[in-house]
XYZ file of C-alpha atoms in Angstrom:
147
model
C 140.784 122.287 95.053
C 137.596 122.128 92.883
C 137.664 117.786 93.234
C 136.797 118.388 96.965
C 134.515 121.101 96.817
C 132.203 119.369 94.117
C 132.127 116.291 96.807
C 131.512 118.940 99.122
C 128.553 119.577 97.079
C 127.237 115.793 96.609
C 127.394 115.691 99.829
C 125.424 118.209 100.601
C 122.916 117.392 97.628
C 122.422 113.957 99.044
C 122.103 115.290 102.406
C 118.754 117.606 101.624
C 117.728 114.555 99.333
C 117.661 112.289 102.312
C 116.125 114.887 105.118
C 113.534 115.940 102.345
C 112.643 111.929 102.034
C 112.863 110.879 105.148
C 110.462 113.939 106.391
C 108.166 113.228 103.572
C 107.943 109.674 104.730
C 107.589 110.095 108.221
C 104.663 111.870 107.638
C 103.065 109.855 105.296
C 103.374 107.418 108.196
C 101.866 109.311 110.695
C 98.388 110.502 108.302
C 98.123 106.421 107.631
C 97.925 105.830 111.310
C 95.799 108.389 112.153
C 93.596 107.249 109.278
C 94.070 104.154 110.378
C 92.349 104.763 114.031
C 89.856 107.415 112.386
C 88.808 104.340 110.418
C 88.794 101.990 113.323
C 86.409 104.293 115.130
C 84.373 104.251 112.132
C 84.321 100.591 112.332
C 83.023 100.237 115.210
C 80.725 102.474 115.281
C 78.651 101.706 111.845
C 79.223 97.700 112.842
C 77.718 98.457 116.161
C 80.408 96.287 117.888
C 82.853 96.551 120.844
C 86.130 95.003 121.019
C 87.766 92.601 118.491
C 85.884 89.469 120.401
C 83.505 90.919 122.518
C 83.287 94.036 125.260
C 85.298 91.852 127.523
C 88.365 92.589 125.305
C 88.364 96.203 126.710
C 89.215 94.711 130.303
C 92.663 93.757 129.455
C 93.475 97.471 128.655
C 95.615 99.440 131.666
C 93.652 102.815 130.689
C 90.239 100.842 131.201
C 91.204 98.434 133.878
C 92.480 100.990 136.097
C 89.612 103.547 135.810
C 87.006 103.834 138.618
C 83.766 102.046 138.494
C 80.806 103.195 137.534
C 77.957 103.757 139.531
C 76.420 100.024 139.319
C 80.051 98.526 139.405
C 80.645 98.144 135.577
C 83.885 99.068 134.372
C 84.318 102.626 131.979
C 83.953 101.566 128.000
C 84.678 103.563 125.064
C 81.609 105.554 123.916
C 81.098 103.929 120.584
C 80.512 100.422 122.489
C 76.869 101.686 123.553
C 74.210 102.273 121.119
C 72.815 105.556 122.690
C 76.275 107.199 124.441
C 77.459 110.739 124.112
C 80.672 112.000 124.960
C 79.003 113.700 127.874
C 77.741 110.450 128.581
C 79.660 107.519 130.333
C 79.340 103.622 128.632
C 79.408 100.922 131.629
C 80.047 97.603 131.221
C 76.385 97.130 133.329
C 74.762 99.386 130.063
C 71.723 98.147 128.984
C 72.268 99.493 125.394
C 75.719 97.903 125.175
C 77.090 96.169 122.163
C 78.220 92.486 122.678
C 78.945 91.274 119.976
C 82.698 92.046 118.601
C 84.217 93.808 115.879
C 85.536 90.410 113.957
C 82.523 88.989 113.502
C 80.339 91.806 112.636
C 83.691 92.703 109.826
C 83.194 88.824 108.446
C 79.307 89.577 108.252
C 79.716 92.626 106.037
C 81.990 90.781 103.986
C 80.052 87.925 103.328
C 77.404 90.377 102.596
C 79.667 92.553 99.874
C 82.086 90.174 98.401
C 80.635 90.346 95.196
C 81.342 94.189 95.029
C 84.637 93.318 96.739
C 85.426 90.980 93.829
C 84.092 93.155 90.951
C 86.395 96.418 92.463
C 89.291 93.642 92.322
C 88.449 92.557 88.628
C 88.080 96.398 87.752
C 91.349 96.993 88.843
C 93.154 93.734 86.903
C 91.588 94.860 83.947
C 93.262 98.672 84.580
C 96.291 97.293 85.299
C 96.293 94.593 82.403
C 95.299 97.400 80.033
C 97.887 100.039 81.116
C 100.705 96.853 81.319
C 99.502 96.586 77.707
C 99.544 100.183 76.437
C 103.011 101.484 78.066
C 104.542 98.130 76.276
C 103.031 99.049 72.935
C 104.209 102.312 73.108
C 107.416 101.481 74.498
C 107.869 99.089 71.375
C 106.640 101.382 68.541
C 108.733 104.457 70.280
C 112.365 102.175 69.626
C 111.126 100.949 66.451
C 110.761 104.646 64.946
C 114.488 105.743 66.103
């Protein structure tokens, strides 16, 4: 009688132990994607771009195709494609103040412009990593040599 109620109780255990995971990991998943567009946004908006090649990416999206033209026949953009735009604001395709160029090659721009502090964050970290690698094995070793 008490063999099946303790796998009664690993059961359950493992039960709770998966639900508890699997919630904690499903939203960890959802913060990274909304981080993930918060940071697109961002992109776009401090890169003064629009779309990944130019504005003309926007065109192949169902929301924006299918939305009404504006008043000099341009087709609805997101705000952050137009310099001066407000949300109470529409962006046209026929702006004046529109960004052209697209997102890619204003993102290899700033790169080429910051890939020295790119590089020194990446040697920074090696040399944490090296150094902890280094520490938790020489304390690993001394702690079994003193039992």
């Amino acid at each position: 009688m008490v063999h099946g109620g303790m796998k009664l109780v690993k059961f359950l255990l493992f039960l709770f132990n998966f639900i508890f995971w699997f919630a904690i990991l499903l939203g960890l998943m959802i913060v990274l994607e909304l981080a993930a567009g918060i940071a697109a946004y961002v992109l776009r908006v401090e890169l003064n771009c629009c779309g990944a090649i130019n504005y003309t990416d926007w065109e192949s999206k169902d929301g924006f195709r299918t939305v009404n033209l504006g008043p000099k026949g341009g087709r609805l953009l997101p705000v952050s494609c137009c310099a001066s735009a407000t949300e109470a604001d529409s962006c046209y395709t026929t702006a004046e103040n529109l960004h052209t160029v697209g997102c890619l090659e204003q993102l290899k721009k700033w790169a080429e412009i910051n890939v020295g502090y790119m590089g020194g964050i990446g040697v920074g970290l090696a040399f944490i990593q090296i150094c902890r690698r280094t520490f938790f094995e020489h304390a690993t070793s001394w702690a079994l040599s003193v039992h």
